[in-house]
Amino acid sequence: MGSMATSVEEIGAAVAPQAVERRLGELRATFESGRTRPLSWRQSQLRGLLRLLADKEEEAFRALHDDLGKHRAEAYRDEVGVLTKSANAALREIGKWVAPEKVWVPLVAFPASAQVVPEPLGVVLIFSCWNFPLGLSLEPLIGAIAAGNAVALKPSELAPATAKFLEENIGEYLDATAVKVIQGGPAVGEQLMEHRWDKVLFTGCPRVARVVMAAAAKHLTPVALELGGKCPCIFDAVAGRRNLQTSVNRVIFAKWSSCAGQACIAIDYVLVEERFAPTLIKVLKSTLKRFIADQDQMARIVNGRHFQRLSNLLKDPAVAASILHGGGLDAKNLSIEPTILLNPPLDSAIMTEEIFGPLLPIITVKKIEDSIAFVRARPKPLAVYAFTDSAPLKRRIVEETSSGSVTFNDAVVQFGVDTLPFGGVGQSGFGQYHGKYSFEMFSHKKAVLRRGFLVEAMLRYPPWDKQKIAMMRHLFRYDYVRFILTFLGLRK
C-alpha cells in the first residue's frame, strides 16, 4: 500500500516551494479568519460534496476505471455510493456532533458547570492511497470539514486519473480557499511534511508511514496512520449448504471483488480445519467461475511494479507447487487470475508479507481453535474475520486476539458501517475514523469549567492543619457527610 514509487514517472516533479508555501498560507489565513467554524459553512461544504458526487458520477467512474480497471458497479459500491452515504449521514448528524457535551462536576466545586466543547484543530493534511483513490480521499475529508478545519488533500500519484478528477472538481464544489488538492509524488509529500500541520492522516504502507512520522516529529504534529497487515479469515465448518455457499460468496467479495484484493482490509489468508478444506476449496472454485467469468468483472493490478511484485510471490517453487486454482498472469493487461493456494510454506514471502492482490493462501489446522494461536503469533492485523456458528469460538476470538476490528460471518462490510470506528492497532496503524469518529479525529475536545464566587473553601490554602487534611481526605472520597462533621468540629 501507499506511495512506494521507484520510477521517474511515478515519482513526479516537485511543486515549487513557493507554491506550497502560498497554498498553505492561504489555508492558514482562511482558518484563522474563522470562516470554517460556523455550522452553516460546514453544512454547505457537505452539500457541495454531495453535488460533486451526483454531478460528476460518470467522470468518477471513468477515472477509477482508468486507474484500476474498476467496473462501474464496483466503483459505485465501494467508493461513490459509500461516500454519498457518509456525507448524507454527516449532514444529518453534524448538529449533534458540534453541540457541547455537559459533564458532571463534583458538589465540592459548587457553584460550577462543565462542558466538553469540540473545536477544529486548524489546518490538516490528508495523504490518500491509490487502491480506493476517491473513497480514501473524500471519506476523511468529510470528517475534516465537518469538524471545521481547512484541509490540504494529497491524492496518490499512482492513481493519476482520480487525482486529476479531484484537483479539477474540488475547487468548483467546495470552498477553494479552505480545501486544496496538491498533486505530486513522494517529493511533494516530503515538501508538505516540512511544514507545520495541526494533524496529518496518512493511509499507506508502514515504510512510508515511518517517514511521515519522523517528519511530523520535528513540529510535534499529531499523526493518524491507516496501514494494513495480513488480515486472517478463520473459516469454521459451517453447518448447512446454504450457509456454506453464502460464506464462500462473502469470502470472494472480500478477496477478489474489492479492488482485486488490493485493499488493506481484504482477506489475506484463510485458516480452516484439514477435514473441511476440500469442501471449502471445491465451493470456492465453482463460485469463482460463476462470479468472475471474465477479467472485466475484477479490477486490474495498479501498475507494472506491483504486478511484478505479485508475480514474484508465485515464482518460489514451493509456492508455485501449492497453487490449486488460477495463477495465470497477463503482464500486458496487468491482470492476474483469482488464485487459490493450499499450505504454501509459512516462511515464504506470500505468508510473511501483505499480499495486496488476488492470491489467496489456505492454511490448514488440526482444530479450528488452533487458528487463534496462529493469529496471535503474528503482528496485529487491521481486521480479523471468522465464519462460524460457535459462540465459544466467537468469544475466544474477541477476547484472545487483537486487531482493528472483528467481523463474524462476513468481511470488509464493517468499513461501510458509520457507527463503527475504522482503524488499526499496533503495526496496522492507529487513529480511528468514519462517521462521528471522523469528526472526532479532526477535532479537539476542549474542557470548559465555569465557577462562581458564592462559595470559597479555604481548606485548599495554607496554613495547613490536621483538620484541613482530614477534610481533604473526605472530599476526595466524595464523603460529604464526614466532611461536614469534620468542618463543624464534630469529628476528628
Coordinates of C-alpha atoms in Angstrom, one line a residue:
M1 CA 0.0 0.0 0.0
G2 CA 0.9 3.6 -0.3
S3 CA 3.4 5.5 -2.4
M4 CA 6.3 3.2 -3.0
A5 CA 7.3 4.8 -6.2
T6 CA 10.6 4.0 -7.8
S7 CA 10.3 5.0 -11.5
V8 CA 10.7 8.6 -12.7
E9 CA 7.1 8.6 -14.0
E10 CA 5.8 7.6 -10.6
I11 CA 8.0 10.0 -8.6
G12 CA 6.8 13.0 -10.5
A13 CA 8.1 16.6 -10.3
A14 CA 8.2 18.5 -7.1
V15 CA 5.9 21.6 -6.7
A16 CA 7.8 24.8 -6.3
P17 CA 8.4 25.5 -2.6
Q18 CA 6.9 29.0 -3.0
A19 CA 3.7 27.4 -4.4
V20 CA 3.4 25.0 -1.4
E21 CA 4.1 27.9 1.0
R22 CA 1.4 30.0 -0.8
R23 CA -1.3 27.4 -0.6
L24 CA -0.6 26.6 3.0
G25 CA -0.6 30.3 3.8
E26 CA -4.0 30.7 2.2
L27 CA -5.4 27.7 4.1
R28 CA -4.0 29.1 7.4
A29 CA -5.4 32.5 6.7
T30 CA -8.8 31.1 5.9
F31 CA -8.9 29.1 9.1
E32 CA -7.6 32.0 11.3
S33 CA -10.3 34.2 9.8
G34 CA -13.0 32.0 11.4
R35 CA -14.6 31.2 8.0
T36 CA -14.6 27.4 8.5
R37 CA -16.1 27.5 12.1
P38 CA -19.8 28.2 11.6
L39 CA -22.1 25.3 11.3
S40 CA -23.6 26.8 8.1
W41 CA -20.2 26.7 6.4
R42 CA -19.6 23.1 7.3
Q43 CA -23.1 22.1 6.1
S44 CA -22.6 24.0 2.8
Q45 CA -19.3 22.0 2.2
L46 CA -21.0 18.7 2.8
R47 CA -23.8 19.7 0.4
G48 CA -21.2 20.7 -2.2
L49 CA -19.5 17.4 -1.9
L50 CA -22.8 15.6 -2.4
R51 CA -23.4 17.7 -5.5
L52 CA -20.0 16.8 -6.8
L53 CA -20.7 13.1 -6.4
A54 CA -24.0 13.4 -8.1
D55 CA -23.0 15.7 -11.0
K56 CA -19.6 14.1 -11.7
E57 CA -20.5 10.4 -11.2
E58 CA -19.7 9.3 -14.7
E59 CA -16.4 11.2 -14.6
A60 CA -15.6 9.5 -11.3
F61 CA -16.4 6.1 -12.8
R62 CA -14.1 6.8 -15.8
A63 CA -11.3 7.9 -13.6
L64 CA -11.5 4.8 -11.4
H65 CA -11.6 2.6 -14.5
D66 CA -8.6 4.3 -16.0
D67 CA -6.6 4.0 -12.8
L68 CA -7.6 0.5 -11.7
G69 CA -9.9 -1.0 -14.3
K70 CA -12.8 -0.9 -11.8
H71 CA -16.2 -1.8 -13.1
R72 CA -18.8 1.0 -12.6
A73 CA -20.7 -1.3 -10.2
E74 CA -17.7 -1.9 -8.1
A75 CA -16.8 1.8 -8.2
Y76 CA -20.2 2.8 -7.0
R77 CA -20.5 0.1 -4.4
D78 CA -17.0 0.7 -2.8
E79 CA -16.5 4.4 -3.4
V80 CA -19.1 6.7 -4.8
G81 CA -22.0 5.1 -3.0
V82 CA -20.2 4.8 0.3
L83 CA -19.2 8.5 0.1
T84 CA -22.7 9.6 -0.7
K85 CA -23.9 7.6 2.4
S86 CA -21.2 9.1 4.6
A87 CA -21.7 12.7 3.5
N88 CA -25.5 12.4 4.0
A89 CA -25.0 10.9 7.4
A90 CA -22.6 13.6 8.4
L91 CA -25.0 16.3 7.2
R92 CA -27.8 14.7 9.2
E93 CA -25.8 14.3 12.4
I94 CA -23.4 17.3 12.4
G95 CA -25.7 19.4 14.6
K96 CA -25.4 16.8 17.4
W97 CA -21.7 16.4 16.8
V98 CA -20.8 20.1 17.3
A99 CA -23.0 20.6 20.4
P100 CA -21.1 21.0 23.7
E101 CA -21.4 18.0 25.9
K102 CA -22.4 18.7 29.5
V103 CA -20.4 16.7 32.1
W104 CA -20.8 16.0 35.8
V105 CA -19.0 18.3 38.3
P106 CA -18.5 17.2 42.0
L107 CA -20.5 19.0 44.6
V108 CA -17.4 20.4 46.2
A109 CA -16.9 22.7 43.1
F110 CA -20.4 24.3 43.6
P111 CA -21.4 26.6 42.0
A112 CA -19.9 25.3 38.8
S113 CA -20.7 23.7 35.5
A114 CA -18.6 21.9 32.9
Q115 CA -18.7 21.1 29.2
V116 CA -16.6 19.4 26.6
V117 CA -16.6 21.6 23.6
P118 CA -15.4 20.2 20.2
E119 CA -13.3 22.7 18.3
P120 CA -11.5 22.3 14.9
L121 CA -7.8 21.5 15.0
G122 CA -6.9 24.0 12.3
V123 CA -5.2 23.2 9.1
V124 CA -4.9 19.4 8.4
L125 CA -3.2 17.3 5.8
I126 CA -4.7 14.1 4.3
F127 CA -2.5 11.7 2.4
S128 CA -4.7 9.3 0.3
C129 CA -3.9 5.9 -1.1
W130 CA -4.3 4.5 -4.7
N131 CA -6.4 1.4 -4.1
F132 CA -9.6 3.4 -3.3
P133 CA -8.4 6.7 -4.5
L134 CA -11.7 8.5 -4.4
G135 CA -13.0 7.0 -1.2
L136 CA -9.8 7.3 0.8
S137 CA -9.5 10.9 -0.2
L138 CA -13.1 12.1 0.4
E139 CA -14.1 9.9 3.4
P140 CA -11.6 11.6 5.8
L141 CA -12.3 14.9 4.1
I142 CA -16.0 14.6 5.2
G143 CA -14.9 14.4 8.8
A144 CA -12.3 17.2 8.5
I145 CA -14.7 19.8 7.0
A146 CA -17.5 18.7 9.4
A147 CA -15.1 19.4 12.2
G148 CA -14.5 22.9 10.8
N149 CA -10.9 22.6 9.5
A150 CA -9.1 23.9 6.5
V151 CA -7.7 20.9 4.5
A152 CA -4.9 20.0 2.2
L153 CA -5.5 16.8 0.3
K154 CA -2.6 14.9 -1.3
P155 CA -4.0 12.2 -3.5
S156 CA -1.9 9.3 -4.6
E157 CA 0.2 9.8 -7.7
L158 CA -0.3 6.1 -8.5
A159 CA -4.0 6.9 -9.4
P160 CA -3.4 9.9 -11.7
A161 CA -6.8 10.0 -13.3
T162 CA -8.6 10.2 -9.9
A163 CA -6.0 12.7 -8.6
K164 CA -6.7 14.9 -11.6
F165 CA -10.5 14.4 -11.1
L166 CA -10.2 15.6 -7.5
E167 CA -8.0 18.6 -8.4
E168 CA -10.3 19.8 -11.2
N169 CA -13.5 19.5 -9.2
I170 CA -12.9 20.1 -5.5
G171 CA -12.4 23.8 -6.0
E172 CA -15.6 24.0 -8.1
Y173 CA -17.9 22.5 -5.5
L174 CA -16.1 23.3 -2.2
D175 CA -14.6 26.4 -0.7
A176 CA -11.3 26.7 -2.7
T177 CA -9.7 28.9 0.0
A178 CA -10.3 26.2 2.6
V179 CA -9.9 22.9 0.7
K180 CA -7.0 22.4 -1.6
V181 CA -5.8 19.4 -3.7
I182 CA -2.0 19.2 -4.1
Q183 CA -0.8 16.7 -6.7
G184 CA 2.6 15.1 -6.9
G185 CA 4.8 12.2 -5.9
P186 CA 6.9 11.5 -2.8
A187 CA 9.0 14.6 -3.4
V188 CA 5.8 16.7 -3.0
G189 CA 4.9 14.7 0.1
E190 CA 8.3 15.4 1.6
Q191 CA 7.8 19.1 0.9
L192 CA 4.4 19.1 2.6
M193 CA 5.8 17.5 5.7
E194 CA 8.4 20.2 6.0
H195 CA 5.6 22.5 7.2
R196 CA 3.6 22.5 10.4
W197 CA 0.2 21.0 10.3
D198 CA -2.4 20.6 13.1
K199 CA -2.9 17.0 12.1
V200 CA -1.8 14.6 9.4
L201 CA -3.7 11.5 8.3
F202 CA -1.7 9.0 6.2
T203 CA -3.1 6.0 4.5
G204 CA -0.5 3.7 3.1
C205 CA 2.3 1.3 3.9
P206 CA 4.4 1.1 7.1
R207 CA 7.6 2.0 5.4
V208 CA 6.3 5.4 4.2
A209 CA 4.4 5.8 7.5
R210 CA 7.7 5.8 9.3
V211 CA 9.0 8.6 7.1
V212 CA 5.8 10.6 7.7
M213 CA 6.0 10.2 11.5
A214 CA 9.7 11.2 11.5
A215 CA 9.0 14.4 9.6
A216 CA 5.9 15.1 11.8
A217 CA 8.0 14.8 14.9
K218 CA 10.0 17.9 14.0
H219 CA 6.9 20.0 14.5
L220 CA 5.2 17.7 17.2
T221 CA 2.4 17.3 14.6
P222 CA -0.1 14.6 15.7
V223 CA -0.4 11.8 13.2
A224 CA -3.1 9.2 12.4
L225 CA -1.9 6.2 10.4
E226 CA -4.2 3.8 8.5
L227 CA -2.0 0.9 7.4
G228 CA -2.8 -2.7 6.8
G229 CA -1.4 -6.1 7.5
K230 CA -2.3 -9.7 6.9
C231 CA -6.0 -9.9 7.7
P232 CA -6.8 -13.6 8.6
C233 CA -10.1 -15.3 7.9
I234 CA -11.0 -18.2 10.3
F235 CA -13.3 -20.5 8.4
D236 CA -15.1 -23.0 10.7
A237 CA -17.1 -26.0 9.4
V238 CA -20.2 -24.1 8.6
A239 CA -23.4 -26.1 9.0
G240 CA -25.8 -26.3 6.1
R241 CA -25.2 -26.0 2.3
R242 CA -26.9 -22.5 2.1
N243 CA -24.7 -21.1 4.9
L244 CA -21.6 -22.5 3.3
Q245 CA -22.5 -21.0 -0.1
T246 CA -23.3 -17.6 1.5
S247 CA -20.0 -17.7 3.4
V248 CA -18.0 -18.5 0.3
N249 CA -19.8 -15.7 -1.6
R250 CA -18.7 -13.3 1.1
V251 CA -15.1 -14.5 1.0
I252 CA -14.9 -14.0 -2.7
F253 CA -16.4 -10.5 -2.3
A254 CA -13.8 -9.7 0.4
K255 CA -10.8 -11.1 -1.5
W256 CA -11.3 -10.7 -5.3
S257 CA -14.2 -8.3 -5.7
S258 CA -12.8 -5.4 -3.8
C259 CA -10.1 -3.9 -6.0
A260 CA -8.8 -7.4 -6.8
G261 CA -7.6 -7.9 -3.3
Q262 CA -5.7 -4.6 -3.3
A263 CA -7.3 -3.5 -0.1
C264 CA -5.9 -3.1 3.4
I265 CA -9.0 -4.9 4.8
A266 CA -9.1 -7.7 2.2
I267 CA -8.8 -11.2 3.4
D268 CA -5.1 -12.1 3.2
Y269 CA -5.3 -15.8 4.0
V270 CA -7.8 -18.4 5.3
L271 CA -7.4 -20.8 8.2
V272 CA -9.5 -24.0 8.0
E273 CA -9.5 -27.5 9.5
E274 CA -7.8 -30.1 7.4
R275 CA -11.0 -32.2 7.2
F276 CA -13.1 -29.3 5.9
A277 CA -10.6 -27.8 3.5
P278 CA -11.5 -29.9 0.4
T279 CA -15.2 -28.9 0.8
L280 CA -14.3 -25.2 1.1
I281 CA -11.9 -25.3 -1.9
K282 CA -14.5 -27.1 -4.1
V283 CA -17.1 -24.5 -3.4
L284 CA -14.6 -21.6 -3.8
K285 CA -13.6 -22.9 -7.3
S286 CA -17.1 -23.3 -8.6
T287 CA -18.3 -20.0 -7.3
L288 CA -15.3 -18.1 -8.7
K289 CA -16.1 -19.5 -12.1
R290 CA -19.7 -18.1 -11.8
F291 CA -18.8 -14.7 -10.3
I292 CA -15.7 -13.8 -12.2
A293 CA -16.1 -15.5 -15.6
D294 CA -14.0 -12.8 -17.3
Q295 CA -11.5 -10.2 -16.1
D296 CA -13.8 -7.3 -16.7
Q297 CA -15.6 -8.3 -13.5
M298 CA -12.4 -7.7 -11.5
A299 CA -10.1 -4.7 -11.1
R300 CA -6.6 -4.9 -12.5
I301 CA -3.3 -4.5 -10.7
V302 CA -2.4 -0.9 -10.3
N303 CA 0.9 -0.8 -12.2
G304 CA 3.7 -2.9 -13.6
R305 CA 5.8 -2.8 -10.4
H306 CA 3.0 -4.2 -8.3
F307 CA 2.2 -6.8 -11.0
Q308 CA 5.9 -7.9 -10.8
R309 CA 5.8 -8.0 -7.0
L310 CA 2.8 -10.3 -7.1
S311 CA 4.3 -12.4 -9.8
N312 CA 7.4 -12.9 -7.8
L313 CA 5.4 -14.3 -4.9
L314 CA 4.3 -17.1 -7.2
K315 CA 7.8 -17.8 -8.6
D316 CA 9.0 -19.5 -5.4
P317 CA 8.9 -23.2 -6.5
A318 CA 7.4 -24.3 -3.2
V319 CA 4.7 -21.7 -3.5
A320 CA 4.0 -22.5 -7.2
A321 CA 3.6 -26.1 -6.2
S322 CA 0.8 -25.1 -3.8
I323 CA -1.4 -23.5 -6.5
L324 CA -4.8 -25.3 -6.8
H325 CA -6.6 -22.8 -8.9
G326 CA -5.7 -19.9 -11.2
G327 CA -2.2 -18.5 -11.2
G328 CA -2.5 -17.1 -14.8
L329 CA -0.5 -13.9 -15.4
D330 CA -1.2 -11.3 -18.1
A331 CA 1.5 -8.6 -17.9
K332 CA 0.1 -6.7 -20.9
N333 CA -3.2 -6.0 -19.2
L334 CA -1.8 -6.1 -15.6
S335 CA -4.2 -8.9 -14.8
I336 CA -3.8 -11.9 -12.5
E337 CA -6.3 -14.7 -12.3
P338 CA -8.0 -15.3 -8.9
T339 CA -5.6 -17.7 -7.4
I340 CA -6.0 -20.3 -4.6
L341 CA -3.0 -21.9 -2.9
L342 CA -3.1 -24.7 -0.3
N343 CA -0.5 -24.6 2.5
P344 CA 2.3 -22.6 0.9
P345 CA 5.4 -22.6 3.2
L346 CA 4.8 -20.4 6.2
D347 CA 8.2 -18.8 5.9
S348 CA 7.6 -17.8 2.2
A349 CA 7.1 -14.2 1.2
I350 CA 3.4 -14.9 0.4
M351 CA 2.9 -15.8 4.1
T352 CA 5.1 -13.2 5.7
E353 CA 4.3 -10.1 3.6
E354 CA 0.9 -8.5 3.0
I355 CA -0.3 -9.9 -0.3
F356 CA -2.4 -7.0 -1.5
G357 CA -3.6 -8.8 -4.6
P358 CA -5.8 -11.6 -5.9
L359 CA -3.8 -14.5 -4.3
L360 CA -5.5 -16.5 -1.5
P361 CA -3.5 -18.9 0.6
I362 CA -5.5 -21.5 2.5
I363 CA -3.7 -22.8 5.6
T364 CA -5.0 -26.0 7.3
V365 CA -5.0 -26.6 11.1
K366 CA -5.9 -29.7 13.1
K367 CA -8.6 -28.0 15.1
I368 CA -10.2 -24.6 14.2
E369 CA -9.3 -23.4 17.8
D370 CA -5.6 -23.7 16.7
S371 CA -6.2 -20.7 14.4
I372 CA -6.3 -18.4 17.4
A373 CA -2.7 -19.2 18.3
F374 CA -1.8 -18.8 14.7
V375 CA -3.2 -15.3 14.5
R376 CA -1.7 -14.3 17.9
A377 CA 1.8 -15.3 16.8
R378 CA 1.7 -12.7 14.1
P379 CA 1.5 -8.9 14.0
K380 CA -1.8 -7.4 14.9
P381 CA -3.9 -7.1 11.7
L382 CA -6.3 -4.4 10.7
A383 CA -9.2 -6.9 10.7
V384 CA -9.9 -10.5 11.8
Y385 CA -12.7 -12.3 10.1
A386 CA -14.4 -15.5 11.2
F387 CA -17.2 -17.6 9.7
T388 CA -18.6 -19.7 12.5
D389 CA -21.7 -20.6 14.4
S390 CA -19.8 -21.4 17.5
A391 CA -20.4 -19.0 20.3
P392 CA -17.4 -20.2 22.3
L393 CA -15.1 -19.7 19.3
K394 CA -16.5 -16.2 18.7
R395 CA -15.9 -15.3 22.3
R396 CA -12.3 -16.6 22.2
I397 CA -11.6 -14.6 19.0
V398 CA -12.8 -11.4 20.6
E399 CA -11.1 -12.0 23.9
E400 CA -7.8 -13.6 22.8
T401 CA -6.9 -11.8 19.6
S402 CA -6.1 -8.1 19.0
S403 CA -7.0 -6.3 15.8
G404 CA -8.5 -3.1 14.5
S405 CA -11.9 -4.9 14.1
V406 CA -13.5 -8.3 14.2
T407 CA -16.3 -9.3 11.9
F408 CA -18.2 -12.6 12.1
N409 CA -19.8 -14.3 9.1
D410 CA -18.9 -11.5 6.7
A411 CA -15.9 -9.5 5.7
V412 CA -15.0 -5.9 4.6
V413 CA -18.5 -4.7 5.2
Q414 CA -17.5 -3.2 8.6
F415 CA -15.8 -0.4 6.5
G416 CA -19.2 0.9 5.5
V417 CA -20.9 1.0 9.0
D418 CA -20.6 4.6 10.1
T419 CA -21.4 3.8 13.7
L420 CA -18.2 1.6 13.9
P421 CA -14.7 3.2 14.2
F422 CA -12.3 2.2 11.4
G423 CA -8.6 2.0 12.2
G424 CA -5.8 -0.3 13.2
V425 CA -3.8 -1.3 16.2
G426 CA 0.0 -1.8 16.6
Q427 CA 1.6 -2.3 13.2
S428 CA -1.8 -1.9 11.4
G429 CA -1.9 1.7 12.4
F430 CA -3.6 4.0 15.0
G431 CA -6.3 6.6 15.0
Q432 CA -9.9 5.9 14.0
Y433 CA -12.4 7.5 11.6
H434 CA -15.7 7.0 9.8
G435 CA -19.0 8.7 10.8
K436 CA -18.7 10.6 14.1
Y437 CA -15.2 9.1 14.6
S438 CA -14.0 11.1 11.6
F439 CA -15.4 14.3 13.2
E440 CA -13.6 13.4 16.4
M441 CA -10.3 12.6 14.7
F442 CA -10.1 16.1 13.3
S443 CA -11.5 17.8 16.5
H444 CA -10.0 18.8 19.8
K445 CA -12.3 18.1 22.8
K446 CA -11.7 21.3 24.9
A447 CA -12.6 21.1 28.6
V448 CA -14.5 24.2 29.8
L449 CA -15.2 24.7 33.5
R450 CA -17.2 27.7 34.8
R451 CA -17.3 28.6 38.5
G452 CA -19.0 31.3 40.5
F453 CA -17.8 33.2 43.6
L454 CA -20.6 32.2 46.0
V455 CA -18.6 29.5 47.9
E456 CA -14.9 29.6 48.7
A457 CA -13.4 26.6 50.5
M458 CA -10.3 27.8 52.4
L459 CA -9.1 24.3 53.1
R460 CA -7.1 24.3 49.9
Y461 CA -4.9 27.2 51.1
P462 CA -2.2 27.2 53.7
P463 CA -1.6 27.4 56.6
W464 CA -2.2 23.7 57.0
D465 CA -3.5 21.8 60.0
K466 CA -4.9 18.3 60.7
Q467 CA -8.5 19.4 60.3
K468 CA -7.8 20.6 56.7
I469 CA -6.0 17.4 55.8
A470 CA -8.9 15.3 57.2
M471 CA -11.4 17.4 55.3
M472 CA -9.5 17.0 52.0
R473 CA -9.5 13.2 52.6
H474 CA -13.2 13.2 52.8
L475 CA -13.7 15.4 49.8
F476 CA -11.5 13.3 47.5
R477 CA -13.7 10.3 48.6
Y478 CA -16.9 12.3 47.9
D479 CA -17.8 11.7 51.6
Y480 CA -19.7 14.9 52.2
V481 CA -21.3 13.8 55.5
R482 CA -17.9 13.2 57.2
F483 CA -16.6 16.4 55.5
I484 CA -19.4 18.5 57.1
L485 CA -18.9 16.8 60.5
T486 CA -15.2 17.5 60.4
F487 CA -15.8 21.1 59.3
L488 CA -18.1 21.6 62.3
G489 CA -15.6 20.0 64.6
L490 CA -17.8 17.1 65.4
R491 CA -15.4 14.5 64.1
K492 CA -11.6 14.4 64.1

